[in-house]
Amino acid sequence: MAQQDSELAKGEQQGTSERQGDVAGPEEASVEATPEDGDAAAGKALFNSLCAACHKLDGNSIGPPLRGVAERRENDWLHSWISNSAAMIAAGDETAVEIYNEYNQTAMPPFPQLSDEDIDNILAYTSQPKAVPQEQQAGGGEGAAAGGGGGVSTDIILGILAFVLLMLLAILFLVNRTLRRFATASGVQLPEKPKRTPIWKSFVENQFLVLTSAVVLLLVGAYFFYGFVMQVGVDQGYQPIQPIHFSHKIHAGDNQIECKFCHSSARVSKTSGIPSLNVCMNCHKSIGEVADDTATDEYSKEFYDGEIAKLYDAVGWDPASQSYTGETEPVKWVRIHNLPDFAYFNHSQHVEVGGIACQTCHGPVEEMEIMYQNAPLTMGWCVNCHRETNVRTAGNEYYEKVHEELSKKYEVEELTVAQMGGIECMKCHY
């Protein structure tokens, strides 16, 4: 897609037709060339695959925003520019050269594979008006429904029922007091309440109950004390709030980004590592805001866009000028998974050699909006995994030799990690 459309950039930033005329000339500034019979749906697919890396419909990216570009340029000029901008610059096209120089002579790749129909489809997509957020569309309807509804509130009904119940209790109290007064006035002697031994006194006098209760209390106390002690250092379910909200659901789930793309050190290192913010900027240089359909009932589009803005502040990125300012801020991430120092765990041994999926230990990461510790990560949990997991021997001569010898010893076809020494103390504690 056109990476450096000078007129569009100036029109968006300054909002004056006079500025457009200075760049394109009076005869071009008044042109409204809209592609005919364009398929906006097909154009959206082409735009996302070819143009979205450098352009947005609204807002600056590597190139200028492209919404409404077909209304600012002649259709034939746009076709030529998109197909091969370099050829137009070499031929001395005045507007093409001016755009090229204005944007620091950054070359735009040619797209000779696009047919005229493809380009018209892209232009049809960029000519669509900006969609109104669903919250704004639904705002009036919700207010009307709230104000014009004829139903009775549940709170009012519950309040009425509570009031009726209190009235009944008051009536019963008054009736009881009145009957007692009538009985006293008529000389009727009301039965006296028998004197009862307090329950605590009866309990203390019964030595069997005291002994039995003491034993039960000791056993129950020991049970809960053992359960409490066994949970020390076990942080299953720990879900801290991070300084920048990162949705694994959007990245690993919706966009299917492979875990080791960000946690690359998991392939070769003991730890998976915290991804550098430069890894984030590989994509977010061009992604300054999320799509409208990314928003949920809990997290709005404005919330997600604000978190991307926090990322820009941390790395010192100016989206307007598409450049780094050099003013950075540290991000104090909160660690979630943390093994004790006396326990050794190597990610590369499990991820690369063992071929263990990340979800085996970390749970359904692709479904987590906020990351949490899924497994207990206790010694028993690790030992059970080693007892149940078979060793991958295919393509590994060392394991093939060991597998052949140990298979005869245990008389099995496949060996578990435990049968190969995976539960020996020194494997994890040394």
Short mmCIF file of C-alpha atoms in Angstrom, two decimals:
data_model
loop_
_atom_site.label_atom_id
_atom_site.label_comp_id
_atom_site.label_asym_id
_atom_site.label_seq_id
_atom_site.Cartn_x
_atom_site.Cartn_y
_atom_site.Cartn_z
CA MET A 1 0.00 0.00 0.00
CA ALA A 2 1.16 3.55 -0.46
CA GLN A 3 3.69 4.10 2.30
CA GLN A 4 4.22 7.80 1.90
CA ASP A 5 1.08 9.67 0.85
CA SER A 6 2.11 13.27 1.52
CA GLU A 7 -1.25 14.82 0.83
CA LEU A 8 -3.14 12.42 3.09
CA ALA A 9 -0.65 12.85 5.93
CA LYS A 10 -0.87 16.61 5.76
CA GLY A 11 -4.63 16.53 5.40
CA GLU A 12 -5.00 14.41 8.54
CA GLN A 13 -2.49 16.36 10.59
CA GLN A 14 -3.49 19.91 9.53
CA GLY A 15 -7.05 19.37 8.33
CA THR A 16 -6.99 22.10 5.64
CA SER A 17 -7.78 21.82 1.98
CA GLU A 18 -5.41 24.69 1.30
CA ARG A 19 -2.45 22.57 2.40
CA GLN A 20 -3.57 19.78 0.12
CA GLY A 21 -3.67 22.15 -2.81
CA ASP A 22 -0.09 23.25 -2.13
CA VAL A 23 1.15 19.68 -2.47
CA ALA A 24 -1.05 18.13 -5.14
CA GLY A 25 -1.92 21.18 -7.17
CA PRO A 26 -5.39 22.73 -7.49
CA GLU A 27 -6.53 20.32 -10.17
CA GLU A 28 -5.68 17.24 -8.05
CA ALA A 29 -6.85 18.63 -4.72
CA SER A 30 -10.44 18.78 -5.92
CA VAL A 31 -10.47 15.26 -7.36
CA GLU A 32 -12.71 12.71 -5.68
CA ALA A 33 -11.81 9.42 -7.34
CA THR A 34 -13.61 6.56 -5.64
CA PRO A 35 -12.99 3.01 -6.99
CA GLU A 36 -16.00 1.50 -8.70
CA ASP A 37 -17.39 -1.93 -7.85
CA GLY A 38 -14.74 -2.52 -5.18
CA ASP A 39 -15.17 -5.37 -2.70
CA ALA A 40 -14.39 -3.93 0.73
CA ALA A 41 -14.31 -7.37 2.37
CA ALA A 42 -11.69 -8.66 -0.07
CA GLY A 43 -9.84 -5.36 0.25
CA LYS A 44 -9.68 -5.73 4.03
CA ALA A 45 -7.93 -9.09 3.67
CA LEU A 46 -5.41 -7.63 1.23
CA PHE A 47 -4.89 -4.56 3.40
CA ASN A 48 -4.20 -6.66 6.50
CA SER A 49 -1.71 -8.89 4.69
CA LEU A 50 0.15 -6.28 2.61
CA CYS A 51 -0.48 -2.81 4.00
CA ALA A 52 -1.11 -3.07 7.74
CA ALA A 53 2.59 -3.48 8.53
CA CYS A 54 3.17 0.16 7.59
CA HIS A 55 -0.26 1.80 7.59
CA LYS A 56 -3.37 2.21 9.69
CA LEU A 57 -6.72 3.44 8.54
CA ASP A 58 -6.71 6.07 11.30
CA GLY A 59 -3.59 7.40 12.97
CA ASN A 60 0.05 7.51 11.97
CA SER A 61 2.24 4.45 11.72
CA ILE A 62 5.36 3.95 9.58
CA GLY A 63 3.28 5.51 6.85
CA PRO A 64 0.36 7.96 7.00
CA PRO A 65 -3.26 6.96 7.73
CA LEU A 66 -5.10 5.81 4.61
CA ARG A 67 -8.79 6.24 5.32
CA GLY A 68 -10.30 8.27 2.49
CA VAL A 69 -7.17 8.25 0.32
CA ALA A 70 -9.27 7.47 -2.76
CA GLU A 71 -11.06 10.79 -2.32
CA ARG A 72 -7.79 12.72 -2.39
CA ARG A 73 -6.01 11.13 -5.34
CA GLU A 74 -6.85 10.19 -8.88
CA ASN A 75 -7.62 6.52 -9.26
CA ASP A 76 -5.09 5.99 -12.07
CA TRP A 77 -2.36 7.72 -10.05
CA LEU A 78 -3.06 5.47 -7.05
CA HIS A 79 -2.93 2.34 -9.22
CA SER A 80 0.46 3.34 -10.59
CA TRP A 81 1.80 4.35 -7.18
CA ILE A 82 0.74 1.11 -5.48
CA SER A 83 2.00 -1.09 -8.30
CA ASN A 84 5.47 0.48 -8.51
CA SER A 85 6.20 3.71 -6.66
CA ALA A 86 9.92 3.49 -7.46
CA ALA A 87 9.23 3.64 -11.21
CA MET A 88 7.15 6.80 -10.78
CA ILE A 89 9.94 8.41 -8.76
CA ALA A 90 12.53 7.42 -11.38
CA ALA A 91 10.29 8.85 -14.12
CA GLY A 92 10.25 12.18 -12.31
CA ASP A 93 6.58 12.31 -11.31
CA GLU A 94 6.43 15.58 -9.37
CA THR A 95 4.08 14.37 -6.63
CA ALA A 96 5.84 11.01 -6.27
CA VAL A 97 9.24 12.67 -5.90
CA GLU A 98 7.89 15.14 -3.35
CA ILE A 99 6.40 12.33 -1.27
CA TYR A 100 9.63 10.33 -1.50
CA ASN A 101 11.74 13.26 -0.30
CA GLU A 102 9.31 14.27 2.43
CA TYR A 103 9.46 10.83 4.03
CA ASN A 104 13.26 10.67 4.19
CA GLN A 105 13.52 8.83 0.89
CA THR A 106 12.14 5.64 2.46
CA ALA A 107 11.39 3.23 -0.34
CA MET A 108 8.02 1.53 -0.54
CA PRO A 109 8.06 -2.04 -1.91
CA PRO A 110 6.29 -2.52 -5.25
CA PHE A 111 3.22 -4.74 -5.52
CA PRO A 112 3.17 -5.94 -9.16
CA GLN A 113 1.19 -9.01 -8.10
CA LEU A 114 -1.86 -6.88 -7.40
CA SER A 115 -4.38 -6.60 -10.22
CA ASP A 116 -6.47 -3.50 -10.86
CA GLU A 117 -9.37 -5.27 -9.20
CA ASP A 118 -7.26 -6.00 -6.10
CA ILE A 119 -6.22 -2.34 -5.83
CA ASP A 120 -9.84 -1.20 -6.24
CA ASN A 121 -10.83 -3.58 -3.45
CA ILE A 122 -8.17 -2.12 -1.16
CA LEU A 123 -9.27 1.42 -1.97
CA ALA A 124 -12.89 0.43 -1.36
CA TYR A 125 -11.91 -0.78 2.08
CA THR A 126 -10.02 2.43 2.88
CA SER A 127 -13.03 4.46 1.72
CA GLN A 128 -15.35 2.99 4.34
CA PRO A 129 -16.42 5.44 7.08
CA LYS A 130 -15.05 4.90 10.56
CA ALA A 131 -17.23 2.57 12.59
CA VAL A 132 -18.96 3.94 15.69
CA PRO A 133 -17.99 1.99 18.85
CA GLN A 134 -20.69 -0.37 20.07
CA GLU A 135 -20.82 1.35 23.46
CA GLN A 136 -21.88 4.62 21.80
CA GLN A 137 -24.45 2.89 19.60
CA ALA A 138 -25.96 1.09 22.55
CA GLY A 139 -25.80 4.09 24.89
CA GLY A 140 -29.14 5.63 23.87
CA GLY A 141 -30.95 2.31 23.83
CA GLU A 142 -29.80 1.39 27.28
CA GLY A 143 -30.86 4.74 28.69
CA ALA A 144 -34.29 4.45 27.07
CA ALA A 145 -34.71 0.93 28.35
CA ALA A 146 -33.73 1.99 31.85
CA GLY A 147 -36.01 5.03 31.87
CA GLY A 148 -39.02 3.61 30.00
CA GLY A 149 -39.21 0.14 31.52
CA GLY A 150 -42.54 -0.70 33.15
CA GLY A 151 -41.31 -3.55 35.38
CA VAL A 152 -41.04 -3.30 39.15
CA SER A 153 -37.53 -3.39 40.57
CA THR A 154 -36.50 -6.53 42.44
CA ASP A 155 -35.13 -4.39 45.25
CA ILE A 156 -38.56 -2.80 45.76
CA ILE A 157 -40.24 -6.22 45.94
CA LEU A 158 -37.69 -7.49 48.46
CA GLY A 159 -38.13 -4.32 50.51
CA ILE A 160 -41.89 -4.79 50.64
CA LEU A 161 -41.53 -8.43 51.70
CA ALA A 162 -39.06 -7.48 54.45
CA PHE A 163 -41.45 -4.80 55.71
CA VAL A 164 -44.37 -7.27 55.81
CA LEU A 165 -42.26 -9.79 57.74
CA LEU A 166 -41.30 -7.17 60.32
CA MET A 167 -44.95 -6.19 60.71
CA LEU A 168 -45.92 -9.83 61.33
CA LEU A 169 -43.23 -10.20 63.99
CA ALA A 170 -44.43 -7.01 65.70
CA ILE A 171 -48.04 -8.24 65.64
CA LEU A 172 -47.09 -11.60 67.17
CA PHE A 173 -45.15 -9.85 69.93
CA LEU A 174 -48.11 -7.58 70.76
CA VAL A 175 -50.58 -10.50 70.72
CA ASN A 176 -48.38 -12.53 73.07
CA ARG A 177 -48.02 -9.62 75.50
CA THR A 178 -51.79 -8.92 75.43
CA LEU A 179 -52.69 -12.56 76.15
CA ARG A 180 -50.32 -12.62 79.11
CA ARG A 181 -51.94 -9.49 80.52
CA PHE A 182 -55.44 -11.05 80.15
CA ALA A 183 -54.24 -14.22 81.90
CA THR A 184 -52.81 -12.23 84.81
CA ALA A 185 -55.95 -10.09 85.15
CA SER A 186 -58.14 -13.25 85.15
CA GLY A 187 -56.08 -14.91 87.88
CA VAL A 188 -54.71 -17.60 85.57
CA GLN A 189 -51.32 -18.76 86.84
CA LEU A 190 -48.84 -19.14 84.05
CA PRO A 191 -46.46 -22.11 84.30
CA GLU A 192 -43.00 -21.22 85.53
CA LYS A 193 -40.01 -22.14 83.46
CA PRO A 194 -38.16 -25.10 85.02
CA LYS A 195 -34.65 -24.43 86.22
CA ARG A 196 -32.18 -26.15 83.93
CA THR A 197 -28.55 -26.93 84.50
CA PRO A 198 -26.40 -24.92 82.08
CA ILE A 199 -25.10 -26.97 79.18
CA TRP A 200 -21.48 -26.05 79.88
CA LYS A 201 -21.84 -27.26 83.47
CA SER A 202 -23.32 -30.57 82.36
CA PHE A 203 -20.52 -30.95 79.85
CA VAL A 204 -17.80 -30.30 82.42
CA GLU A 205 -19.30 -32.82 84.84
CA ASN A 206 -19.24 -35.56 82.14
CA GLN A 207 -15.61 -36.74 82.02
CA PHE A 208 -16.17 -39.00 79.00
CA LEU A 209 -17.42 -36.11 76.88
CA VAL A 210 -14.51 -33.94 78.01
CA LEU A 211 -11.92 -36.60 77.08
CA THR A 212 -13.55 -37.39 73.74
CA SER A 213 -13.83 -33.71 72.81
CA ALA A 214 -10.18 -33.10 73.70
CA VAL A 215 -9.04 -35.97 71.47
CA VAL A 216 -11.21 -34.74 68.56
CA LEU A 217 -9.92 -31.17 68.92
CA LEU A 218 -6.33 -32.37 68.93
CA LEU A 219 -6.84 -34.47 65.80
CA VAL A 220 -8.68 -31.68 63.95
CA GLY A 221 -6.04 -29.13 64.99
CA ALA A 222 -3.23 -31.43 63.83
CA TYR A 223 -4.98 -31.94 60.48
CA PHE A 224 -5.36 -28.22 59.79
CA PHE A 225 -1.86 -27.45 61.06
CA TYR A 226 -0.42 -30.09 58.71
CA GLY A 227 -2.42 -28.67 55.81
CA PHE A 228 -1.19 -25.15 56.57
CA VAL A 229 2.44 -26.21 56.83
CA MET A 230 2.24 -28.17 53.57
CA GLN A 231 1.03 -25.04 51.75
CA VAL A 232 4.02 -22.93 52.81
CA GLY A 233 5.82 -21.93 49.63
CA VAL A 234 3.03 -23.31 47.39
CA ASP A 235 1.65 -20.42 45.35
CA GLN A 236 -0.80 -22.22 43.07
CA GLY A 237 -3.31 -19.71 41.76
CA TYR A 238 -1.02 -16.73 42.41
CA GLN A 239 -2.13 -14.00 40.02
CA PRO A 240 -0.40 -10.65 40.58
CA ILE A 241 -1.29 -7.45 38.75
CA GLN A 242 1.54 -6.43 36.42
CA PRO A 243 2.64 -2.82 35.79
CA ILE A 244 1.62 -3.25 32.14
CA HIS A 245 -1.39 -5.42 31.43
CA PHE A 246 -0.34 -8.26 29.11
CA SER A 247 -3.08 -10.52 27.79
CA HIS A 248 -1.80 -14.01 27.00
CA LYS A 249 -5.29 -14.72 25.63
CA ILE A 250 -4.88 -12.09 22.91
CA HIS A 251 -1.26 -12.88 22.07
CA ALA A 252 -0.99 -16.67 22.49
CA GLY A 253 -4.69 -17.41 21.93
CA ASP A 254 -6.30 -15.07 19.41
CA ASN A 255 -3.10 -14.26 17.48
CA GLN A 256 -1.49 -17.70 18.05
CA ILE A 257 1.97 -16.32 18.81
CA GLU A 258 4.23 -19.22 19.75
CA CYS A 259 5.39 -19.13 23.38
CA LYS A 260 9.09 -19.39 22.52
CA PHE A 261 8.88 -16.37 20.20
CA CYS A 262 8.82 -14.17 23.31
CA HIS A 263 10.41 -16.58 25.81
CA SER A 264 13.21 -17.55 23.43
CA SER A 265 15.71 -18.46 26.15
CA ALA A 266 13.54 -21.42 27.16
CA ARG A 267 15.09 -23.31 24.23
CA VAL A 268 18.69 -23.00 25.41
CA SER A 269 18.67 -21.85 29.02
CA LYS A 270 17.72 -22.92 32.51
CA THR A 271 15.18 -20.08 32.72
CA SER A 272 12.54 -19.01 30.24
CA GLY A 273 13.49 -15.36 30.76
CA ILE A 274 11.48 -12.17 30.79
CA PRO A 275 11.06 -10.91 27.21
CA SER A 276 12.79 -7.64 26.45
CA LEU A 277 10.49 -4.75 25.58
CA ASN A 278 12.28 -4.63 22.23
CA VAL A 279 10.58 -7.94 21.47
CA CYS A 280 7.24 -6.26 22.12
CA MET A 281 8.18 -3.38 19.84
CA ASN A 282 8.85 -5.75 16.94
CA CYS A 283 5.07 -5.76 16.52
CA HIS A 284 3.88 -2.73 18.43
CA LYS A 285 5.79 -0.24 16.33
CA SER A 286 2.94 -0.78 13.91
CA ILE A 287 0.22 -1.76 16.39
CA GLY A 288 -0.61 1.31 18.44
CA GLU A 289 -4.18 0.28 19.18
CA VAL A 290 -6.26 -2.88 19.26
CA ALA A 291 -9.15 -3.74 16.99
CA ASP A 292 -12.65 -2.76 18.09
CA ASP A 293 -13.73 -6.40 18.44
CA THR A 294 -10.87 -7.08 20.89
CA ALA A 295 -12.74 -5.30 23.68
CA THR A 296 -14.65 -7.39 26.22
CA ASP A 297 -17.18 -6.64 28.92
CA GLU A 298 -14.34 -6.43 31.44
CA TYR A 299 -11.68 -4.67 29.36
CA SER A 300 -12.55 -1.92 26.90
CA LYS A 301 -10.65 -0.91 23.78
CA GLU A 302 -9.55 2.27 25.56
CA PHE A 303 -8.04 0.16 28.35
CA TYR A 304 -5.96 -1.96 25.96
CA ASP A 305 -4.85 1.12 23.99
CA GLY A 306 -3.78 2.74 27.27
CA GLU A 307 -1.61 -0.28 28.13
CA ILE A 308 0.10 -0.03 24.72
CA ALA A 309 0.73 3.64 25.53
CA LYS A 310 2.45 2.51 28.76
CA LEU A 311 4.72 0.30 26.64
CA TYR A 312 5.59 3.29 24.45
CA ASP A 313 6.42 5.36 27.54
CA ALA A 314 8.66 2.59 28.88
CA VAL A 315 10.73 2.24 25.70
CA GLY A 316 10.63 5.93 24.80
CA TRP A 317 8.70 5.55 21.54
CA ASP A 318 6.96 8.51 19.95
CA PRO A 319 4.16 7.16 17.73
CA ALA A 320 3.66 10.54 16.07
CA SER A 321 7.20 10.81 14.73
CA GLN A 322 7.75 7.03 14.62
CA SER A 323 11.06 7.38 16.44
CA TYR A 324 12.68 6.70 19.82
CA THR A 325 13.08 9.66 22.14
CA GLY A 326 15.78 8.05 24.30
CA GLU A 327 13.74 8.64 27.48
CA THR A 328 13.02 5.21 28.93
CA GLU A 329 11.36 3.98 32.11
CA PRO A 330 11.99 0.61 33.82
CA VAL A 331 9.12 -1.86 34.02
CA LYS A 332 9.04 -3.70 37.34
CA TRP A 333 7.45 -7.01 36.35
CA VAL A 334 6.16 -9.20 39.17
CA ARG A 335 7.52 -12.75 39.06
CA ILE A 336 4.83 -15.44 39.13
CA HIS A 337 6.62 -18.83 39.01
CA ASN A 338 9.43 -19.08 41.53
CA LEU A 339 11.06 -22.35 42.62
CA PRO A 340 13.12 -22.51 45.83
CA ASP A 341 16.86 -22.06 45.44
CA PHE A 342 17.60 -25.66 46.45
CA ALA A 343 15.55 -27.05 43.53
CA TYR A 344 17.17 -27.22 40.07
CA PHE A 345 14.98 -26.97 36.99
CA ASN A 346 16.19 -26.56 33.41
CA HIS A 347 13.74 -25.29 30.80
CA SER A 348 15.84 -26.37 27.82
CA GLN A 349 16.02 -29.97 29.12
CA HIS A 350 12.23 -30.15 29.25
CA VAL A 351 11.29 -27.95 26.29
CA GLU A 352 13.87 -29.03 23.71
CA VAL A 353 15.08 -32.47 24.81
CA GLY A 354 11.88 -33.66 26.43
CA GLY A 355 9.53 -31.96 24.00
CA ILE A 356 7.20 -30.97 26.84
CA ALA A 357 4.51 -28.46 25.87
CA CYS A 358 4.48 -25.22 27.85
CA GLN A 359 0.84 -25.86 28.85
CA THR A 360 1.89 -29.03 30.71
CA CYS A 361 3.30 -26.93 33.55
CA HIS A 362 1.82 -23.49 32.94
CA GLY A 363 -1.74 -24.53 32.10
CA PRO A 364 -3.93 -23.13 29.30
CA VAL A 365 -1.89 -19.97 28.84
CA GLU A 366 -3.70 -19.19 25.60
CA GLU A 367 -6.92 -18.72 27.62
CA MET A 368 -5.48 -16.53 30.39
CA GLU A 369 -6.27 -12.83 30.30
CA ILE A 370 -4.08 -12.38 33.40
CA MET A 371 -1.30 -14.92 33.88
CA TYR A 372 -1.42 -17.05 37.04
CA GLN A 373 0.42 -20.07 38.46
CA ASN A 374 -1.57 -23.07 37.27
CA ALA A 375 0.35 -25.98 38.87
CA PRO A 376 1.46 -26.35 42.51
CA LEU A 377 5.12 -26.91 41.43
CA THR A 378 5.67 -29.09 44.50
CA MET A 379 8.14 -31.94 44.73
CA GLY A 380 5.34 -34.51 44.65
CA TRP A 381 3.87 -32.94 41.52
CA CYS A 382 7.24 -33.10 39.73
CA VAL A 383 7.94 -36.68 40.86
CA ASN A 384 4.53 -37.87 39.65
CA CYS A 385 5.19 -36.30 36.26
CA HIS A 386 8.54 -38.13 36.01
CA ARG A 387 6.81 -41.40 36.88
CA GLU A 388 4.18 -40.99 34.18
CA THR A 389 6.13 -39.39 31.31
CA ASN A 390 7.91 -41.59 28.78
CA VAL A 391 11.34 -40.56 27.49
CA ARG A 392 11.64 -39.50 23.86
CA THR A 393 14.40 -41.63 22.40
CA ALA A 394 13.81 -41.12 18.67
CA GLY A 395 16.82 -39.59 16.96
CA ASN A 396 19.00 -39.60 20.07
CA GLU A 397 21.78 -42.22 19.99
CA TYR A 398 22.60 -41.80 23.67
CA TYR A 399 19.02 -42.43 24.75
CA GLU A 400 18.66 -45.29 22.28
CA LYS A 401 21.58 -47.11 23.87
CA VAL A 402 20.37 -46.46 27.41
CA HIS A 403 16.82 -47.35 26.40
CA GLU A 404 17.94 -50.70 24.99
CA GLU A 405 19.75 -51.66 28.19
CA LEU A 406 17.11 -50.44 30.63
CA SER A 407 14.25 -51.88 28.58
CA LYS A 408 15.72 -55.34 29.15
CA LYS A 409 16.14 -54.61 32.85
CA TYR A 410 12.56 -53.43 33.41
CA GLU A 411 11.07 -55.62 30.63
CA VAL A 412 9.14 -52.71 29.09
CA GLU A 413 8.86 -51.20 25.63
CA GLU A 414 8.99 -47.57 26.78
CA LEU A 415 10.89 -46.07 29.69
CA THR A 416 9.60 -43.37 31.99
CA VAL A 417 11.79 -40.56 33.27
CA ALA A 418 11.75 -42.21 36.70
CA GLN A 419 13.07 -45.51 35.30
CA MET A 420 16.00 -43.59 33.82
CA GLY A 421 16.89 -42.01 37.16
CA GLY A 422 14.54 -39.04 37.00
CA ILE A 423 13.52 -39.30 40.66
CA GLU A 424 16.99 -39.61 42.16
CA CYS A 425 17.64 -36.88 44.74
CA MET A 426 20.71 -35.49 42.98
CA LYS A 427 18.78 -34.86 39.75
CA CYS A 428 17.13 -31.83 41.31
CA HIS A 429 19.09 -31.18 44.52
CA TYR A 430 22.85 -30.77 44.35
#
